[in-house]
Amino acid sequence: MSSVTFENVTKRFGEIAAVDALNLEVHDHEFLVLLGPSGCGKSTALRMIAGLDEPSEGDIRIGARVVNDVDPKDRDIAMVFQSYALYPHMTVRKNIEFPLDARKQPAAERAELVSGAAESLGLTDYLDRKPAQLSGGQRQRVALARAIVRRPSVFLMDEPLSNLDAKLRVQTRVELVELQRDLATTLIYVTHDQIEAMTMGDRIAIMRDGRLQQVGPPQDVYDNPANRFVAEFIGTPPMNTFAATAEAGRLLVGESVLQLAGHLRASVPDGPIIAGVRPEHFELADGAHATADSLSATAVLVESLGHERHIHCRLDSSDVVIARAAASEVCPAVGAPLRLIVDPQRIHAFNGDTGASYALA
Amino acid sequence: MRSRDASTPRTPSRRSKRFRETSLAYVMLAPSLVIFAIFVFYPFIKNFTFPFYQTSTAGGFGAFANESKPKWVGWEQWGAVLGSRDFWHSVWVTVQFVGLTVPLGIALGLLLAVIAHQKLAGITFYRTIFSSTVASSAAVASTIFFSLVGTQTGLWKLQINGHGILDDKTWALPAIAVVSIWQSLGLSFIVMSSGLQAIPDDLLEAARVDGAGASRRFLRVTLPLLSPTVFFAFVVGSISAFKTFAEIDLLNPIGKETGGTSLLAYQVKRLAFDSDSRTGQAAVFAVGLFAIVLMLTLIQMRLERRVHYAR
């Protein structure tokens, strides 16, 4: 069993709680992504699993064992650092061998494991080079090889792709997912990049200011964000949020009116709220065609990405939203009046003060 | 290069601007150049001429000249000094002194730096204490030491073989080495601390996660990465130790007779200034010292690349 559990874990640095009352269970063999902006506490949480930081309160378990006071070397974990943390004075071979050497494994066994790990990551030709003689991608592979070489039960990765160029990042993303599947171990992966989180994780855990915001499979988090922060953090471009007034199962946005779907009608109280719609859930229509369930708007900017367009529209409540449209659709002229049609099922409603989603209320 | 001249003609105004800038640079440099010329370059070159002349008890030389003229002796004096027991004894004593002070100074500086590198409460106080000897000169260190162990007036009046430690032929050199180590410890600590701080934390954290205990982390990660710093401290410390003079001058009341503490730099001063002004001989000692230090510097330049790790 190599599940990892946070039980009410708090980590304070002086007065500041970097991680605040975290409860989270990472299942055995799961790929969990800890996602959040810088300073949200995700790296601190990872370092606590590694044993590099001690929790101020609460327990961390690896499997059934509480590891709060267990030395990093006795936790059966391996970690890949953002900087890769390769030993610059050692060859690639010595770097990969280091964890085995530190555990005093016999030389013959070590050599076999090192060549196995090097081969699986395409490093065989580089074993006698020093890290400085390698490219960024190769260094990253050495760091991975050093982590997998002794088959730990939990892998920890702290933004391992952030130093790679965009193309290599996409390629390595796929390889990491495959690697985790092949090794069949638990992997906890820290990133601030929501695309990495969406594409790699079995589940993602989103943090902000030391607090866990939401945990769930990527699509689930995307479709049903627990609060406005998650809604705006996940997705490119992020979910549009705009001021609206709820009144008897309808939303008033300036002069426009949107119907709320059944599941929200009961939970959204009358009064001011924050409404949310993802850019791809706006359907553009000519401004002359007044329809129900649509917002009247004016196009203010059109960004073309080749395969699609992002149309920035000002609502008559003066909020600006982005609508995503296929490149094949007719492109609206800047300044032209539009209507943005929304399926009531696609509307999100958040508490204006707490940001919490009414869908979960 | 006619074509380049044709494509980028130097206009008179550009040339005069260049001339003005160059002149200004020399004007700015002039004060330090003059000081260097008078106190470093001239004496340095002049020193190579001294060994070709012999001065007697009656006659000084150069800046210390009196009526009697120095006598040209050619290479004779070089041969006499370099072949003398005194010179090689002095080299041997100096090498012993360097061998005592430099490795111990570095090891102690490293030990203190490792202690001060721990994240402990009140460590800043200790850091200040550890680096404080930087603020004391060799003269101050010698005076403090003398007031502690001096034969007549010292607080402890440290005795060995029935006399004061500084009067003992065997123990005077190690005793003075202690003063020298103490005095240079602050600098050694600061250099080692900066070396330790330059080692990224995540390398040591990676080693912890990889299963290395404290001693393995130190021996396999910290020490190799610190080797450029240790090497630097070794070379600079050796050069400085080879030139040790003040401690000997202040502390060895007997060493100058017995030769137990006759370091090269001290011998230069003794021959040139004490009693009979043997400037020519002193100059050969000085050239010998220069040759040793030059050799060390060349070795450093050759080895430096081998101990540096590209990140």
Tab-separated table of C-alpha atoms in Angstrom, chain A residues 47 51-52 72-73 81 83 85-90 98-99 101-103 132 146 150, chain B residues 202-213 216-217 220-221 224-225 309-311:
chain	number	residue	atom	x	y	z
A	47	ARG	CA	8.054	18.748	0.851
A	51	GLY	CA	10.153	14.813	4.975
A	52	LEU	CA	12.045	17.971	4.024
A	72	PRO	CA	13.278	11.164	4.289
A	73	LYS	CA	15.530	8.212	3.504
A	81	PHE	CA	13.169	18.723	-8.095
A	83	SER	CA	16.046	22.384	-10.684
A	85	ALA	CA	19.231	18.854	-8.327
A	86	LEU	CA	21.768	16.729	-10.194
A	87	TYR	CA	25.137	16.385	-8.499
A	88	PRO	CA	27.331	18.464	-10.829
A	89	HIS	CA	30.575	16.724	-9.898
A	90	MET	CA	29.279	13.234	-10.697
A	98	PHE	CA	23.665	7.580	-5.860
A	99	PRO	CA	20.425	6.389	-4.170
A	101	ASP	CA	24.986	3.512	-3.287
A	102	ALA	CA	23.546	5.384	-0.304
A	103	ARG	CA	21.531	2.249	0.500
A	132	ALA	CA	26.818	20.295	-17.468
A	146	ARG	CA	17.669	8.748	-10.393
A	150	ARG	CA	15.252	2.113	-6.785
B	202	ASP	CA	18.124	21.276	-3.157
B	203	LEU	CA	21.280	19.228	-3.844
B	204	LEU	CA	21.546	18.377	-0.165
B	205	GLU	CA	17.807	17.806	0.050
B	206	ALA	CA	18.007	15.498	-2.962
B	207	ALA	CA	20.800	13.592	-1.224
B	208	ARG	CA	18.629	13.286	1.912
B	209	VAL	CA	15.729	11.902	-0.098
B	210	ASP	CA	18.146	9.622	-1.972
B	211	GLY	CA	19.020	8.051	1.354
B	212	ALA	CA	22.342	9.665	2.257
B	213	GLY	CA	23.017	10.238	5.952
B	216	ARG	CA	27.709	10.764	3.350
B	217	ARG	CA	26.037	14.052	2.386
B	220	ARG	CA	29.936	12.973	-1.221
B	221	VAL	CA	28.110	16.230	-1.919
B	224	PRO	CA	33.358	17.909	-3.516
B	225	LEU	CA	31.281	20.992	-4.262
B	309	TYR	CA	32.172	22.280	-11.651
B	310	ALA	CA	29.953	23.783	-14.266
B	311	ARG	CA	26.344	23.798	-13.190
